[in-house]
Short mmCIF file of C-alpha atoms in Angstrom, two decimals:
data_model
loop_
_atom_site.label_atom_id
_atom_site.label_comp_id
_atom_site.label_asym_id
_atom_site.label_seq_id
_atom_site.Cartn_x
_atom_site.Cartn_y
_atom_site.Cartn_z
CA MET U 21 22.45 4.19 11.28
CA LYS U 22 21.50 0.66 12.28
CA THR U 23 18.00 -0.46 12.43
CA GLY U 24 16.72 -0.31 16.19
CA ALA U 25 18.84 4.20 16.81
CA ALA U 26 16.95 4.00 12.75
CA PHE U 27 13.52 2.69 14.06
CA ALA U 28 14.22 4.94 17.80
CA VAL U 29 14.44 8.03 15.99
CA TYR U 30 11.61 7.95 14.20
CA ALA U 31 8.93 6.45 16.69
CA ALA U 32 10.71 9.48 18.92
CA GLY U 33 9.83 12.45 16.27
CA SER U 34 7.21 10.95 14.62
CA TYR U 35 5.63 11.12 18.80
CA ALA U 36 6.94 14.39 19.26
CA VAL U 37 5.03 15.34 16.44
CA LEU U 38 2.05 13.78 16.56
CA GLN U 39 1.68 15.25 20.67
CA ARG U 40 1.77 18.34 19.19
CA ILE U 41 -0.86 18.78 16.52
CA ASN U 42 -2.85 17.31 19.23
CA ASP U 43 -2.70 20.42 21.39
CA VAL U 44 -2.16 22.71 17.87
CA VAL U 45 -5.40 21.15 16.72
CA PRO U 46 -7.55 18.60 19.77
CA GLU U 47 -10.32 19.08 17.34
CA PRO U 48 -10.86 16.88 13.80
CA TYR U 49 -9.15 18.39 10.94
CA MET U 50 -10.37 18.25 7.63
CA ASP U 51 -11.19 14.66 6.76
CA GLU U 52 -11.88 13.17 10.19
CA ILE U 53 -14.77 15.49 10.58
CA PHE U 54 -16.53 12.72 8.91
CA HIS U 55 -13.79 9.67 10.13
CA VAL U 56 -14.23 10.41 13.85
CA PRO U 57 -17.70 10.12 14.54
CA GLN U 58 -18.30 7.20 12.77
CA ALA U 59 -15.81 5.62 14.94
CA GLN U 60 -17.19 6.66 18.01
CA ARG U 61 -20.48 5.31 16.60
CA TYR U 62 -18.70 2.43 16.23
CA CYS U 63 -16.70 2.78 20.10
CA ALA U 64 -20.42 2.46 21.69
CA GLY U 65 -21.50 -0.03 19.45
CA GLU U 66 -23.68 1.84 17.46
CA PHE U 67 -22.94 -0.55 14.57
CA TYR U 68 -25.99 0.06 11.69
CA GLU U 69 -25.36 4.26 12.10
CA TRP U 70 -23.36 4.72 9.18
CA ASP U 71 -23.01 8.53 7.66
CA PRO U 72 -23.53 8.78 4.34
CA LYS U 73 -20.31 11.06 3.41
CA LEU U 74 -17.99 8.44 4.17
CA THR U 75 -16.92 6.22 1.11
CA THR U 76 -15.08 4.13 2.37
CA PRO U 77 -15.61 0.55 4.41
CA PRO U 78 -15.01 0.77 8.19
CA GLY U 79 -11.76 -1.59 8.26
CA LEU U 80 -10.61 0.75 10.63
CA TYR U 81 -12.96 1.64 12.69
CA LEU U 82 -12.87 -1.86 13.05
CA ALA U 83 -9.19 -2.28 14.28
CA SER U 84 -9.28 0.72 16.19
CA LEU U 85 -12.15 -0.66 18.85
CA VAL U 86 -9.02 -1.69 19.95
CA LEU U 87 -9.04 1.18 22.56
CA ARG U 88 -12.15 0.06 23.79
CA LEU U 89 -10.35 -3.00 24.39
CA CYS U 90 -6.99 -1.46 26.49
CA GLY U 91 -10.65 0.62 27.79
CA LEU U 92 -9.50 4.02 26.42
CA SER U 93 -11.72 6.16 25.02
CA CYS U 94 -12.05 6.76 21.38
CA SER U 95 -11.55 10.62 21.66
CA VAL U 96 -9.56 11.99 19.39
CA PRO U 97 -6.27 11.86 20.15
CA ASN U 98 -6.74 7.95 21.42
CA LEU U 99 -7.61 7.96 17.90
CA ARG U 100 -4.73 9.03 16.34
CA LEU U 101 -2.43 6.61 18.11
CA VAL U 102 -3.96 4.12 16.27
CA ASN U 103 -2.94 5.03 13.27
CA TRP U 104 0.82 6.34 15.00
CA VAL U 105 0.99 2.59 16.27
CA LEU U 106 0.24 1.72 12.28
CA GLY U 107 3.11 3.74 11.58
CA LEU U 108 5.27 2.22 13.57
CA GLY U 109 4.36 -0.95 11.77
CA LEU U 110 4.52 0.25 8.44
CA PHE U 111 8.13 1.29 9.30
CA TRP U 112 8.71 -1.77 10.46
CA THR U 113 7.33 -3.56 7.19
CA ILE U 114 8.94 -1.10 4.30
CA TYR U 115 12.32 -1.92 6.15
CA ARG U 116 11.45 -6.18 6.10
CA LEU U 117 10.69 -5.21 2.50
CA VAL U 118 14.45 -2.52 1.75
CA HIS U 119 16.13 -5.22 3.46
CA ARG U 120 14.86 -8.37 1.41
CA LEU U 121 15.17 -6.83 -2.29
CA HIS U 122 17.87 -4.55 -1.52
CA SER U 123 19.50 -7.13 1.38
CA SER U 124 22.50 -4.15 2.98
CA SER U 125 21.01 -4.15 6.51
CA THR U 126 22.92 -0.89 7.01
CA CYS U 127 21.81 1.29 3.00
CA ALA U 128 18.31 -1.02 5.07
CA ALA U 129 17.37 1.47 7.24
CA ALA U 130 18.40 5.00 5.97
CA ALA U 131 16.43 3.58 2.92
CA THR U 132 13.89 2.63 5.83
CA MET U 133 14.15 6.15 7.34
CA MET U 134 13.63 7.90 4.65
CA LEU U 135 11.08 5.86 2.80
CA ALA U 136 8.65 6.16 5.72
CA THR U 137 9.23 9.65 6.72
CA LEU U 138 7.65 10.88 2.56
CA PRO U 139 5.63 14.15 3.52
CA VAL U 140 2.36 12.51 2.35
CA PRO U 141 1.90 9.23 4.51
CA PHE U 142 4.31 10.52 7.94
CA PHE U 143 1.77 13.54 7.20
CA CYS U 144 -1.24 10.89 7.41
CA ASN U 145 -0.12 8.85 10.48
CA HIS U 146 -0.92 11.51 13.09
CA LEU U 147 -4.60 12.04 11.90
CA TYR U 148 -7.25 9.82 11.48
CA TYR U 149 -7.34 8.97 8.21
CA THR U 150 -6.86 5.86 6.54
CA ASP U 151 -4.07 6.41 4.58
CA THR U 152 -1.52 4.22 7.24
CA ALA U 153 -3.66 1.65 7.61
CA SER U 154 -3.59 1.41 3.78
CA LEU U 155 -0.65 1.84 3.07
CA LEU U 156 0.32 -0.99 5.41
CA CYS U 157 -1.75 -3.49 4.37
CA VAL U 158 -0.42 -3.35 1.10
CA LEU U 159 3.15 -3.71 1.08
CA LEU U 160 2.52 -5.94 3.53
CA THR U 161 0.79 -7.97 0.89
CA TYR U 162 3.78 -7.63 -0.68
CA LEU U 163 6.26 -8.70 1.95
CA LEU U 164 3.84 -11.85 1.95
CA SER U 165 4.33 -12.44 -1.53
CA LEU U 166 7.93 -12.13 -2.38
CA GLN U 167 8.15 -14.93 1.01
CA GLN U 168 5.80 -16.93 -1.32
CA ARG U 169 3.50 -17.65 1.62
CA HIS U 170 0.68 -16.37 -1.26
CA THR U 171 -2.54 -17.26 0.56
CA ALA U 172 -1.45 -15.05 3.60
CA ALA U 173 -0.97 -12.52 1.10
CA ALA U 174 -4.14 -12.33 -0.13
CA VAL U 175 -5.45 -12.82 3.00
CA VAL U 176 -4.29 -9.20 4.16
CA GLY U 177 -5.09 -7.98 0.35
CA GLY U 178 -8.34 -8.36 1.45
CA LEU U 179 -7.70 -6.98 4.48
CA SER U 180 -6.77 -4.06 2.34
CA LEU U 181 -9.86 -3.52 0.36
CA TRP U 182 -11.71 -2.44 4.01
CA MET U 183 -9.15 0.57 4.30
CA ARG U 184 -9.50 1.51 0.70
CA GLN U 185 -11.62 -0.78 -2.37
CA THR U 186 -9.37 1.05 -4.72
CA ASN U 187 -6.24 -1.93 -3.29
CA VAL U 188 -7.79 -4.45 -5.82
CA VAL U 189 -5.48 -2.90 -7.77
CA TRP U 190 -2.37 -3.63 -6.69
CA VAL U 191 -3.58 -7.27 -4.98
CA ALA U 192 -4.23 -8.77 -9.03
CA LEU U 193 -1.01 -6.44 -9.71
CA ILE U 194 0.76 -8.02 -6.50
CA GLY U 195 -0.71 -11.38 -8.05
CA ALA U 196 0.22 -11.05 -11.48
CA SER U 197 4.03 -10.16 -10.50
CA ALA U 198 3.73 -13.26 -8.29
CA ALA U 199 3.28 -14.93 -10.70
CA LEU U 200 6.00 -13.75 -13.31
CA HIS U 201 8.11 -14.44 -10.50
CA LEU U 202 7.57 -18.28 -11.01
CA HIS U 203 9.41 -17.94 -13.68
CA ALA U 204 12.13 -15.34 -14.33
CA ARG U 205 14.73 -17.68 -15.66
CA GLU U 206 13.01 -18.49 -18.07
CA ILE U 207 12.14 -14.76 -18.85
CA VAL U 208 15.86 -13.30 -17.93
CA SER U 209 16.72 -15.32 -20.37
CA ALA U 210 14.65 -15.02 -23.33
CA ARG U 211 15.00 -10.65 -23.10
CA ASN U 212 19.77 -11.92 -22.23
CA ALA U 213 19.12 -13.75 -25.59
CA LEU U 214 21.44 -12.95 -28.98
CA SER U 215 18.67 -11.70 -31.31
CA LEU U 216 14.85 -10.70 -31.16
CA GLN U 217 13.85 -13.35 -33.14
CA GLN U 218 15.65 -15.56 -30.27
CA SER U 219 13.43 -14.42 -27.78
CA VAL U 220 10.39 -14.21 -29.37
CA VAL U 221 10.59 -17.73 -29.90
CA GLN U 222 12.08 -18.44 -26.33
CA LEU U 223 9.10 -16.31 -24.49
CA SER U 224 6.00 -17.69 -27.00
CA GLY U 225 7.83 -22.12 -26.23
CA TRP U 226 7.61 -21.05 -22.66
CA ALA U 227 3.64 -19.06 -23.58
CA THR U 228 2.31 -22.57 -24.99
CA ARG U 229 3.23 -24.28 -22.05
CA TRP U 230 0.27 -25.94 -20.38
CA SER U 231 2.86 -26.47 -17.22
CA ASN U 232 3.80 -22.79 -16.62
CA TRP U 233 -0.16 -21.40 -16.98
CA ARG U 234 -1.35 -24.19 -14.09
CA LYS U 235 1.72 -23.33 -12.02
CA SER U 236 0.90 -18.70 -12.43
CA ALA U 237 -2.85 -20.37 -12.17
CA ALA U 238 -1.75 -21.76 -9.04
CA VAL U 239 -0.15 -18.66 -7.60
CA TRP U 240 -2.35 -16.06 -8.15
CA ALA U 241 -6.21 -18.22 -7.67
CA PRO U 242 -5.83 -16.47 -4.30
CA TYR U 243 -5.84 -13.10 -5.57
CA ALA U 244 -8.05 -14.22 -7.73
CA ALA U 245 -10.66 -14.62 -5.56
CA VAL U 246 -10.47 -11.17 -3.83
CA VAL U 247 -10.37 -9.56 -7.55
CA ALA U 248 -13.80 -11.35 -7.62
CA LEU U 249 -15.11 -10.88 -4.42
CA PHE U 250 -14.34 -7.22 -4.84
CA GLY U 251 -15.82 -8.00 -8.41
CA GLY U 252 -19.27 -9.45 -6.69
CA PHE U 253 -19.02 -6.27 -3.71
CA VAL U 254 -19.04 -2.99 -6.35
CA MET U 255 -22.65 -5.24 -8.37
CA ALA U 256 -24.06 -5.13 -5.01
CA ASN U 257 -23.27 -2.36 -4.01
CA GLY U 258 -24.00 -0.67 -7.55
CA GLY U 259 -20.09 0.63 -7.52
CA ILE U 260 -17.48 1.11 -5.92
CA VAL U 261 -17.85 3.39 -2.88
CA LEU U 262 -20.80 3.19 -0.88
CA GLY U 263 -21.76 6.46 0.65
CA ASP U 264 -22.37 9.93 -1.47
CA LYS U 265 -21.45 8.33 -4.56
CA GLN U 266 -23.13 11.34 -6.83
CA HIS U 267 -19.81 12.60 -6.60
CA HIS U 268 -17.32 9.96 -6.77
CA GLN U 269 -18.30 8.19 -9.91
CA ALA U 270 -15.50 6.19 -11.53
CA GLY U 271 -14.10 8.00 -14.86
CA LEU U 272 -10.83 9.54 -16.40
CA HIS U 273 -8.68 12.10 -14.74
CA LEU U 274 -5.97 13.17 -17.20
CA PRO U 275 -4.69 15.63 -15.27
CA GLN U 276 -4.51 13.69 -12.22
CA LEU U 277 -1.93 11.08 -13.82
CA PHE U 278 0.31 14.13 -15.60
CA TYR U 279 -0.25 14.86 -11.62
CA PHE U 280 1.21 11.19 -10.73
CA TYR U 281 4.27 12.12 -13.28
CA ALA U 282 5.41 15.12 -11.75
CA TYR U 283 5.94 13.19 -8.11
CA THR U 284 6.63 10.13 -9.04
CA CYS U 285 9.55 11.51 -11.60
CA VAL U 286 10.74 14.42 -8.69
CA LEU U 287 10.95 11.74 -6.01
CA SER U 288 12.97 9.23 -8.36
CA MET U 289 14.94 11.84 -9.70
CA PRO U 290 18.41 9.79 -8.11
CA THR U 291 17.56 6.03 -9.36
CA VAL U 292 16.92 7.58 -12.74
CA ALA U 293 19.70 9.88 -12.78
CA LEU U 294 22.18 5.88 -12.11
CA ALA U 295 19.69 3.63 -14.72
CA LEU U 296 20.96 6.40 -17.27
CA SER U 297 24.73 6.46 -15.83
CA ARG U 298 24.62 2.56 -16.49
CA LEU U 299 22.63 3.04 -20.18
CA ALA U 300 25.36 5.68 -21.40
CA HIS U 301 28.44 3.66 -19.46
CA SER U 302 26.44 0.16 -21.42
CA ILE U 303 26.27 1.55 -24.99
CA ARG U 304 29.79 3.22 -24.26
CA GLN U 305 31.48 -0.41 -24.15
CA ARG U 306 29.66 -1.61 -27.03
#
């Protein structure tokens, strides 16, 4: 499937879903009962009016001001249209990532279609939720990082925190990944050493060279600045969330880890099966 054709099919199908949702659910649905009124306040210029039940920053509401610039009202269908457009941007960002990581444009188009239509994110593309804008910013941060545009990546990562505060975890991980990627050759060489002792010696030598740490720090510095600024926000705000802090306190929730593992394992079954097959083949050869 060609990329342009895949995008056309995705855009048309997604728009049909959007129209169907607007017909069946014309009023704010689920969390939209909080997001839509707040966005409409912003559209009316009431930037100091804030619903205390809202926990996330106003990034999506600020982005929705583009409707006013286009002469459109901030009605429920139009606000959902903003997320639909962001969903189109998400499609292309996923495509660029897949193409960069796996090269083949034919496979990239099919893989992008599959990833872009995953039920959870695809559902959110047609409602006025923060999920689509949040995911778009995080994936764009990763793409820019892979392109070695670390300052731009950190800026977009900072913008992602205006959608969801917990994206700070992804900013930190992307920064750490970028720093390690600088020394991928040395790390792979150590991994392929003939013995564990040689691997340890090679990695120890790499870790004790000051130049390596300096190069890594230069790459991770923009991301570290975002993380540090977020730390300052948490201290000044007295917590991660903006509103309704009593019911949104950070804590360890073990069942959620099992939900995540189950979800990941189910979606990763083809990849895991292929990896196990390759591992078994490698063991038989030895």
